PDB file of C-alpha atoms in Angstrom:
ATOM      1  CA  UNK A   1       0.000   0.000   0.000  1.00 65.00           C
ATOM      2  CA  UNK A   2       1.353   3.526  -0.936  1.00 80.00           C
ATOM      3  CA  UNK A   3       1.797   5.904   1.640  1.00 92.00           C
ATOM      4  CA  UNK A   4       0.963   9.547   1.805  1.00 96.00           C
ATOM      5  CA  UNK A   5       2.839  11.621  -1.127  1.00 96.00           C
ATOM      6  CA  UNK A   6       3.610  14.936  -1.072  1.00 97.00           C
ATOM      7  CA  UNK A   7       5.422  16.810  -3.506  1.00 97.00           C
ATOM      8  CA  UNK A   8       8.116  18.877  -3.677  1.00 97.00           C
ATOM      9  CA  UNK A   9      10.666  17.722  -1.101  1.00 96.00           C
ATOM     10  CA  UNK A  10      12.568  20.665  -1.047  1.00 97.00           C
ATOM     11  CA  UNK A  11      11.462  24.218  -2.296  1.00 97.00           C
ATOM     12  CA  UNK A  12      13.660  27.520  -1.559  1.00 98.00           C
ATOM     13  CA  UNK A  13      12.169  30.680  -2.388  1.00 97.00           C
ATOM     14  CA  UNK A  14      12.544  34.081  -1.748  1.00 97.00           C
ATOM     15  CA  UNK A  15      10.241  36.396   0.406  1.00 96.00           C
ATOM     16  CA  UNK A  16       7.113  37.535  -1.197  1.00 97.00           C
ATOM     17  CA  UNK A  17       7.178  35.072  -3.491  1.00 97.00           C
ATOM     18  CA  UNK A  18       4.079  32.072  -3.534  1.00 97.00           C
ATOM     19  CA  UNK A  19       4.486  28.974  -3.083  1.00 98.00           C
ATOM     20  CA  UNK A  20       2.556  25.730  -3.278  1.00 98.00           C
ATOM     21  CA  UNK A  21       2.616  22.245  -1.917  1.00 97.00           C
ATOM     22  CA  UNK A  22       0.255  19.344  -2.877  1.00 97.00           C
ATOM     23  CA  UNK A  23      -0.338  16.026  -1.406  1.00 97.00           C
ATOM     24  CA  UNK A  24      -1.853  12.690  -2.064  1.00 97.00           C
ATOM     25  CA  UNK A  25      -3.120  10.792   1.118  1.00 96.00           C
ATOM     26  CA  UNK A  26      -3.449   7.255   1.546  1.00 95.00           C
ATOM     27  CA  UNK A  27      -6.393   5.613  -0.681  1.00 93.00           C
ATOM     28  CA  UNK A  28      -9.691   5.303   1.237  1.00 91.00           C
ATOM     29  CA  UNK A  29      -8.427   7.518   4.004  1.00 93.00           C
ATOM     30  CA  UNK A  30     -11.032  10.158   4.082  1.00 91.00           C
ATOM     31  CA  UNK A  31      -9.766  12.967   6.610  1.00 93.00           C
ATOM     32  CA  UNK A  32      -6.640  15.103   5.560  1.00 95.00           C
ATOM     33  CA  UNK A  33      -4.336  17.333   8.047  1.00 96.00           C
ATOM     34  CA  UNK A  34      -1.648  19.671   6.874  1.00 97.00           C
ATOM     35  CA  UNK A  35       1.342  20.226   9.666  1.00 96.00           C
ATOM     36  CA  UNK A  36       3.480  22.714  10.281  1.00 97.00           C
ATOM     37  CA  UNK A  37       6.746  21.861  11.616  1.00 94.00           C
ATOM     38  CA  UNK A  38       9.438  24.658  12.996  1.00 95.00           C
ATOM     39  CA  UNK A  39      12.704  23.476  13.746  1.00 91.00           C
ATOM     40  CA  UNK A  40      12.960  22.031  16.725  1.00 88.00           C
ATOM     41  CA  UNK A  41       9.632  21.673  17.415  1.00 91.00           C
ATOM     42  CA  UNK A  42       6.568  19.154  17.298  1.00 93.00           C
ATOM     43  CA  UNK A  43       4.276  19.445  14.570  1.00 94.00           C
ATOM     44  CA  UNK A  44       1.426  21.898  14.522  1.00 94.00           C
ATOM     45  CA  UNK A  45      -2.229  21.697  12.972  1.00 94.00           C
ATOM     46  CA  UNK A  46      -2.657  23.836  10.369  1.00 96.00           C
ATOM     47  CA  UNK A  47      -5.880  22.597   9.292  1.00 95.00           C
ATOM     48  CA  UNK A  48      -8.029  19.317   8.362  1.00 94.00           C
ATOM     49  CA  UNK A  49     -10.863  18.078   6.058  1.00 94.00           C
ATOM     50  CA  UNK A  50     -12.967  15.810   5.885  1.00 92.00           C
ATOM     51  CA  UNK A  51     -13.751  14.436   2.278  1.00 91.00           C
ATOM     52  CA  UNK A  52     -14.006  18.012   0.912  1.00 91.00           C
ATOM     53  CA  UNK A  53     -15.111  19.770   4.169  1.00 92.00           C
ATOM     54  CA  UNK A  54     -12.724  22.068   6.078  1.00 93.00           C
ATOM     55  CA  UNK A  55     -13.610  20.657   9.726  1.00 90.00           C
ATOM     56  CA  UNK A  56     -10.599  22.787  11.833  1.00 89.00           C
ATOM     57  CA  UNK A  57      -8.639  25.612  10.112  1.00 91.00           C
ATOM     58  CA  UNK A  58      -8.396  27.645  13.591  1.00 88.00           C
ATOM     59  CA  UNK A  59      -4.705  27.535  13.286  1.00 90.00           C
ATOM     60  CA  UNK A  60      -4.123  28.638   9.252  1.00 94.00           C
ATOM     61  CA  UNK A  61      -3.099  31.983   8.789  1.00 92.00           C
ATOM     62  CA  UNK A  62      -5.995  32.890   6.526  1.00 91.00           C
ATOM     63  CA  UNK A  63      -4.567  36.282   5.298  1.00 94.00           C
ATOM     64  CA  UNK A  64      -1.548  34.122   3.401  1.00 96.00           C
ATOM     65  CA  UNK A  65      -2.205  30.795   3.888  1.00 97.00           C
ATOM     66  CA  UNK A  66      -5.194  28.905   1.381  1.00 96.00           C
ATOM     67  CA  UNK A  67      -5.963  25.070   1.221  1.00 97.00           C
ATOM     68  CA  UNK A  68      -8.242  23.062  -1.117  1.00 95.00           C
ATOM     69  CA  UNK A  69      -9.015  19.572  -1.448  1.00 95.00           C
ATOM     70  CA  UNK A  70     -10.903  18.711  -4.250  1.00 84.00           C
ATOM     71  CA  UNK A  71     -13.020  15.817  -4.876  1.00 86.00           C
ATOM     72  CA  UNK A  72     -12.141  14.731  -1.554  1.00 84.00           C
ATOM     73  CA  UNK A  73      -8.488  13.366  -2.722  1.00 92.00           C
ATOM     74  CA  UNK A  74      -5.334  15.372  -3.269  1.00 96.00           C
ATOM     75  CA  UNK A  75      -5.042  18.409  -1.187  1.00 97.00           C
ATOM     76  CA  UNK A  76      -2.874  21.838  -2.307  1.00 97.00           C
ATOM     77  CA  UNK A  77      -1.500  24.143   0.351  1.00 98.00           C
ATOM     78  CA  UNK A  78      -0.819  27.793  -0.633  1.00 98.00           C
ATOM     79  CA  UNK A  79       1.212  30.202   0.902  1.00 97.00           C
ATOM     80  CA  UNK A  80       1.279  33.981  -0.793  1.00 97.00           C
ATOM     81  CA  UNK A  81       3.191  35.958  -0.202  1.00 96.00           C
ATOM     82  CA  UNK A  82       6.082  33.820   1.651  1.00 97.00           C
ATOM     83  CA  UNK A  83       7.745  35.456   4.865  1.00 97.00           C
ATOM     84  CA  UNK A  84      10.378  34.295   6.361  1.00 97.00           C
ATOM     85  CA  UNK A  85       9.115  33.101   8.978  1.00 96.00           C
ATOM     86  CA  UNK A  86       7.166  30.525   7.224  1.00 97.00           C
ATOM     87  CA  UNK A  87      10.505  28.528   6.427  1.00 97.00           C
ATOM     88  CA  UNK A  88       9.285  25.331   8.049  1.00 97.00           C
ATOM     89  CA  UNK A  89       8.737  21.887   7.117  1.00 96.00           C
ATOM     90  CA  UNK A  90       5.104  21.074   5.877  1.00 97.00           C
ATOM     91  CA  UNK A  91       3.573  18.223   6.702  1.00 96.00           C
ATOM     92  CA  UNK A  92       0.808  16.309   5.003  1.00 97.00           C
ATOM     93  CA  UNK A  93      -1.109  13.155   7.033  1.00 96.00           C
ATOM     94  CA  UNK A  94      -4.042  11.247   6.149  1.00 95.00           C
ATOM     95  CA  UNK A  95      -6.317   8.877   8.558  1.00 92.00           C
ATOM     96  CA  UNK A  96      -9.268   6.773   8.355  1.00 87.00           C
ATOM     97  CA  UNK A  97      -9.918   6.664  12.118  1.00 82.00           C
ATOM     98  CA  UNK A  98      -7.684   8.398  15.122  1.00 81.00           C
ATOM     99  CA  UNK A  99      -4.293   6.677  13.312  1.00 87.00           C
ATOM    100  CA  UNK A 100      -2.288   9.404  11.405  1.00 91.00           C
ATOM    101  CA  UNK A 101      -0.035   8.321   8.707  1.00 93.00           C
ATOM    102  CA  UNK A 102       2.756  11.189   8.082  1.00 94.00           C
ATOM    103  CA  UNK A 103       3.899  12.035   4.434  1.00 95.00           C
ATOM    104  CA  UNK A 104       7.894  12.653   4.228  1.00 94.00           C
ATOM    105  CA  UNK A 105       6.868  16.909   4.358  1.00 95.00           C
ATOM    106  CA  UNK A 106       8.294  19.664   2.558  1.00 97.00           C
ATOM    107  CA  UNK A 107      11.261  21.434   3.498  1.00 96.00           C
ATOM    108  CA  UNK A 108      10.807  25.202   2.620  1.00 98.00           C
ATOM    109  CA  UNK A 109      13.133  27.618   3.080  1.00 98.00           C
ATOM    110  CA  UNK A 110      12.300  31.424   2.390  1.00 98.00           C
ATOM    111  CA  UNK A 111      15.901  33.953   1.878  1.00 97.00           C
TER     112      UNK A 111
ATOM    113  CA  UNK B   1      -7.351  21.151  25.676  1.00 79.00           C
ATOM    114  CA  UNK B   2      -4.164  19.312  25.679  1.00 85.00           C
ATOM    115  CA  UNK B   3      -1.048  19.574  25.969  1.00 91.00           C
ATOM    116  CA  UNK B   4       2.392  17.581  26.072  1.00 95.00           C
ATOM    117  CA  UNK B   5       5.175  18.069  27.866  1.00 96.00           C
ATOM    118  CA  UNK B   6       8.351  15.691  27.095  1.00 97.00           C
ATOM    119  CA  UNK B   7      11.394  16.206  29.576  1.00 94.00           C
ATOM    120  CA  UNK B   8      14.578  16.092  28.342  1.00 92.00           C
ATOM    121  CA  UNK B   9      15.342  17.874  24.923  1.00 94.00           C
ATOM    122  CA  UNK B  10      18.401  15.347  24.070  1.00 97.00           C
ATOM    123  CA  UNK B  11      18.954  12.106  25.792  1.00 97.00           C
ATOM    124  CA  UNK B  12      22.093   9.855  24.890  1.00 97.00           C
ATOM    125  CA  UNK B  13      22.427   6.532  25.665  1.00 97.00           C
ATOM    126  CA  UNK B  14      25.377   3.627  24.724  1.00 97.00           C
ATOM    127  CA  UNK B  15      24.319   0.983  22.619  1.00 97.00           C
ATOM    128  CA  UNK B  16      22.577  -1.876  24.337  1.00 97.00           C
ATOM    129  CA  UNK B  17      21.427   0.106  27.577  1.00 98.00           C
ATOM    130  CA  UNK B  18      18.043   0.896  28.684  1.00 98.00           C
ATOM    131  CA  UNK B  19      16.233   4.125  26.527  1.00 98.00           C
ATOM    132  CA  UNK B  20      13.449   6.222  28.620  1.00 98.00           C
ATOM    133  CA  UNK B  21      11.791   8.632  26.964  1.00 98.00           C
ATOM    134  CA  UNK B  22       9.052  10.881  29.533  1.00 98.00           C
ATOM    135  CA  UNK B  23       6.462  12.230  28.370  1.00 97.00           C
ATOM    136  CA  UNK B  24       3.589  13.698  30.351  1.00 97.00           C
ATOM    137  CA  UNK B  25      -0.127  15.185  29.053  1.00 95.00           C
ATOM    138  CA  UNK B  26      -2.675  17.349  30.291  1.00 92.00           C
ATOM    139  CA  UNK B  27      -6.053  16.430  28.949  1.00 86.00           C
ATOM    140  CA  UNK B  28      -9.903  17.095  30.479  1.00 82.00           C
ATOM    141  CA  UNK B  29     -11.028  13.946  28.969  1.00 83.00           C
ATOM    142  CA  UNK B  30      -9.829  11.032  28.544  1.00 85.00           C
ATOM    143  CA  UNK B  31      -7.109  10.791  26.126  1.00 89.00           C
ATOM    144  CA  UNK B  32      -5.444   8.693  23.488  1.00 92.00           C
ATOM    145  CA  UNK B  33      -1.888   9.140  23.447  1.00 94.00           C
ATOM    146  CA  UNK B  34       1.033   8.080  20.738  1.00 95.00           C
ATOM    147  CA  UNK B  35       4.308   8.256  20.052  1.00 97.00           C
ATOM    148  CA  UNK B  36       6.054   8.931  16.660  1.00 97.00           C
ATOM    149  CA  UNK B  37       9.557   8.494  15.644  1.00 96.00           C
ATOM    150  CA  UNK B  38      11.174  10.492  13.095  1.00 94.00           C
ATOM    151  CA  UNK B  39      14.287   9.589  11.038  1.00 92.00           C
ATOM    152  CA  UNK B  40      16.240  12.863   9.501  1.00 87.00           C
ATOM    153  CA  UNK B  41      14.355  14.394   6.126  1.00 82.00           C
ATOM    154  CA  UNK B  42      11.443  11.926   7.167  1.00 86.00           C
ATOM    155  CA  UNK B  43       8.469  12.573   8.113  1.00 88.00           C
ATOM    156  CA  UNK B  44       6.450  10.909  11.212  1.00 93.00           C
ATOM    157  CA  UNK B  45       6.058   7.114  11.509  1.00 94.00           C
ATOM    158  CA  UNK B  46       3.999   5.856  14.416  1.00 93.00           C
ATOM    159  CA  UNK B  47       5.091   3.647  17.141  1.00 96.00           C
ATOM    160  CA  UNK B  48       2.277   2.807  19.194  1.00 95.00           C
ATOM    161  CA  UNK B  49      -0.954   4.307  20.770  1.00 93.00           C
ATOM    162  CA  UNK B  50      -2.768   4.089  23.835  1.00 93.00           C
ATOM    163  CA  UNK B  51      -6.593   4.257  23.320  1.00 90.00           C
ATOM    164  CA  UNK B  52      -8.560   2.046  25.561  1.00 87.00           C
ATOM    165  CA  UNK B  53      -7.614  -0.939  27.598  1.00 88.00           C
ATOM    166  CA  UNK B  54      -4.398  -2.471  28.404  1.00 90.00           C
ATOM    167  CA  UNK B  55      -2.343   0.101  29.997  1.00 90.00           C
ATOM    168  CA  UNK B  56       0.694  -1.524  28.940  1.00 96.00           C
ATOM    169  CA  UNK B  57       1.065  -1.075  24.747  1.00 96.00           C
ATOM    170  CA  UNK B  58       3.849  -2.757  22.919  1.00 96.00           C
ATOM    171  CA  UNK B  59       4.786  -1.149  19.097  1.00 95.00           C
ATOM    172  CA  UNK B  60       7.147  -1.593  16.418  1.00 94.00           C
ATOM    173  CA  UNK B  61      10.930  -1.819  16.717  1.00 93.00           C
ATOM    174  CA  UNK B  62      10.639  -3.430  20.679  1.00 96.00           C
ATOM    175  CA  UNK B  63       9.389  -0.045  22.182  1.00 97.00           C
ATOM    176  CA  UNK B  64       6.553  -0.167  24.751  1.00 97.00           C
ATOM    177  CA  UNK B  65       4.926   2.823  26.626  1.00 97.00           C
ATOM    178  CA  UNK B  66       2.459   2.172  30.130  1.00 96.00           C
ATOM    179  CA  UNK B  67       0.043   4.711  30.368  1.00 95.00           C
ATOM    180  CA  UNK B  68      -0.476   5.446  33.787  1.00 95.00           C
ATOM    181  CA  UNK B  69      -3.744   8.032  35.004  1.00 92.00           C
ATOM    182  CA  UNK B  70      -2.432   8.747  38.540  1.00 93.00           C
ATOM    183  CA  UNK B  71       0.781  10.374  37.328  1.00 94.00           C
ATOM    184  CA  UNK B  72      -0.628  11.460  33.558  1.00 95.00           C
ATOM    185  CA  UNK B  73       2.206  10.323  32.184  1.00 96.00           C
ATOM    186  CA  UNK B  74       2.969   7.748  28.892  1.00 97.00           C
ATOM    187  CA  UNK B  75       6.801   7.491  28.843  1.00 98.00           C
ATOM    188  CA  UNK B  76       8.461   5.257  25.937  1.00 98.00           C
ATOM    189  CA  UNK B  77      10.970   2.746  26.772  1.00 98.00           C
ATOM    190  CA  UNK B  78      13.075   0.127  25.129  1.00 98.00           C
ATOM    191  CA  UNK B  79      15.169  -2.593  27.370  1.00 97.00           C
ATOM    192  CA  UNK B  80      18.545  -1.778  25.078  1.00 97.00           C
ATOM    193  CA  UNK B  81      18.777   0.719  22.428  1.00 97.00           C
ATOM    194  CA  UNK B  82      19.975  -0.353  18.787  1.00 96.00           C
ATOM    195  CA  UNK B  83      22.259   2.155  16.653  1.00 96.00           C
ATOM    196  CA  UNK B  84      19.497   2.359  14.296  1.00 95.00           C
ATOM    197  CA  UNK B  85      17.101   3.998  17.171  1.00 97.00           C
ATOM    198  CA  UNK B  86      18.848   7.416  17.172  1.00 97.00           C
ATOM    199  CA  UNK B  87      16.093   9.363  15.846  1.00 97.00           C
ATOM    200  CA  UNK B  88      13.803  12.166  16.570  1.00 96.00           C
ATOM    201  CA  UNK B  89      10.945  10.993  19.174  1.00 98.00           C
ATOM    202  CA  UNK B  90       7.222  13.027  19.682  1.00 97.00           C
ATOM    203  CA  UNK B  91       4.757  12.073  22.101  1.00 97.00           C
ATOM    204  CA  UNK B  92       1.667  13.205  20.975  1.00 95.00           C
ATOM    205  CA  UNK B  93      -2.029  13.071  22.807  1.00 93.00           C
ATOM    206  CA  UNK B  94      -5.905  13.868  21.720  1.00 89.00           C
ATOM    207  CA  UNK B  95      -9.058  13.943  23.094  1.00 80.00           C
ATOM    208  CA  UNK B  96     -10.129  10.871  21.600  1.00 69.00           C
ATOM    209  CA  UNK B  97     -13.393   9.873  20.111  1.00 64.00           C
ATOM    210  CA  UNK B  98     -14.664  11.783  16.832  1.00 61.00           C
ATOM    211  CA  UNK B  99     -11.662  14.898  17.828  1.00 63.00           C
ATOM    212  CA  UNK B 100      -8.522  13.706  15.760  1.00 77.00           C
ATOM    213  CA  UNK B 101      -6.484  16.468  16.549  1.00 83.00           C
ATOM    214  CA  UNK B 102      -3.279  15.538  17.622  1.00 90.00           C
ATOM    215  CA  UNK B 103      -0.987  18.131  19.889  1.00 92.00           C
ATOM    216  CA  UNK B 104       2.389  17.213  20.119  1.00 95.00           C
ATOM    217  CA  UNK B 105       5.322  17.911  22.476  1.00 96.00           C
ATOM    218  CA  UNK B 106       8.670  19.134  21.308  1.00 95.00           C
ATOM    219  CA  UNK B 107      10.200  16.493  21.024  1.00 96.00           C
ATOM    220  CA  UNK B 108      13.291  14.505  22.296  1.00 97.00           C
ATOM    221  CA  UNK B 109      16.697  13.819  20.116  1.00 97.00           C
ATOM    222  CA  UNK B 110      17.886  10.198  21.250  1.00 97.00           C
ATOM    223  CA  UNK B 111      21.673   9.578  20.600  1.00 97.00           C
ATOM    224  CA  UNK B 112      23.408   6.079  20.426  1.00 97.00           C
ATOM    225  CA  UNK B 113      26.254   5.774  21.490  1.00 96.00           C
ATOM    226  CA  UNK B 114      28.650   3.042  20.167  1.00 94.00           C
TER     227      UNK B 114
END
């Protein structure tokens, strides 16, 4: 069984510039959660769907920060425009119950 | 809410001696509490989880963890650490149920030494 993809691996950019990252979860695995990880740190809930449905986007910086998941599949996070602060790694996890399977994240760095 | 708190940023231990990782929660309800190990450039792969039940859970890789209410506490052990167990380790707790958000603590860097 495939695990959860996400695509790029690595991304540099500079500030102000937008960036995107896009994942594929796990087949039949209906909810979706997009992480953000500092360095140094535990992972932190940016937001997560169910099927299509944005359940818990408390934590997403709404004024830069956009997510879709269409038809309930693949799921793009957008960040516009990059700070610096956002250099992080971005994690993408998909579960069918309370289990969360972790993608391998995207390392972005913003100069 | 929750919250995690796991002591001890870095721990180092010689290969073949006893690893303890701590880890201790704060949760109003009852919780379900996991720990993940991550590998450099990885991302998170679990270990095991404590739901319901036996207090005592055994995962992958000969790690265990005893969840124990008194002390709200879920630390990881492993009788004698393995080179290939240096790693990144998260603890990780949620409210259970339906609520699948996970909070996680910062983390704890485990070093092996030869």
């Amino acid at each position: 069984e495939a695990g959860v993809v996400q695509s790029p691996r690595y991304k540099i950019i500079e500030k102000k510039q937008p960036v995107a990252f896009w994942c594929n979860p796990i087949s039949g695995h209906n909810t979706l959660y997009w992480y953000r990880q500092n360095l140094g740190q535990g992972p932190e809930l940016l937001i997560r769907y169910e099927n299509e449905e944005a359940v818990d986007d408390s934590q997403l910086p709404k004024d830069r920060f956009s997510a879709e998941r269409l038809k309930g599949v693949d799921s793009t996070l957008k960040i516009q425009p990059a700070e610096l602060g956002d250099s992080a790694v971005y994690l993408c996890a998909s579960s069918l119950l309370y289990e969360q399977y972790f993608g391998p994240g995207t390392r972005l760095t913003v100069t | 809410a929750q919250s995690v708190t796991q002591l001890g940023s870095h721990v180092s231990v010689s290969e073949g001696a006893l690893v303890l990782l701590r880890c201790n929660y704060s949760s109003s309800v009852p919780p379900y509490l996991f720990w993940y190990v991550q590998y450099p450039n990885q991302g998170l792969q679990l270990l095991l989880k404590y739901t319901t039940g036996a207090t005592l859970v055994k995962g992958i890789n000969g790690f265990e963890a005893e969840f124990k209410k008194s002390e709200t506490s879920f630390h990881l052990t492993k009788p004698s650490a393995h080179m290939s167990d240096a790693a990144e380790y998260f603890c990780a707790v949620s409210a259970g149920g339906s609520n699948y958000k996970l909070t996680f603590g910062k983390g704890t860097l485990l070093t092996v030494n030869p």
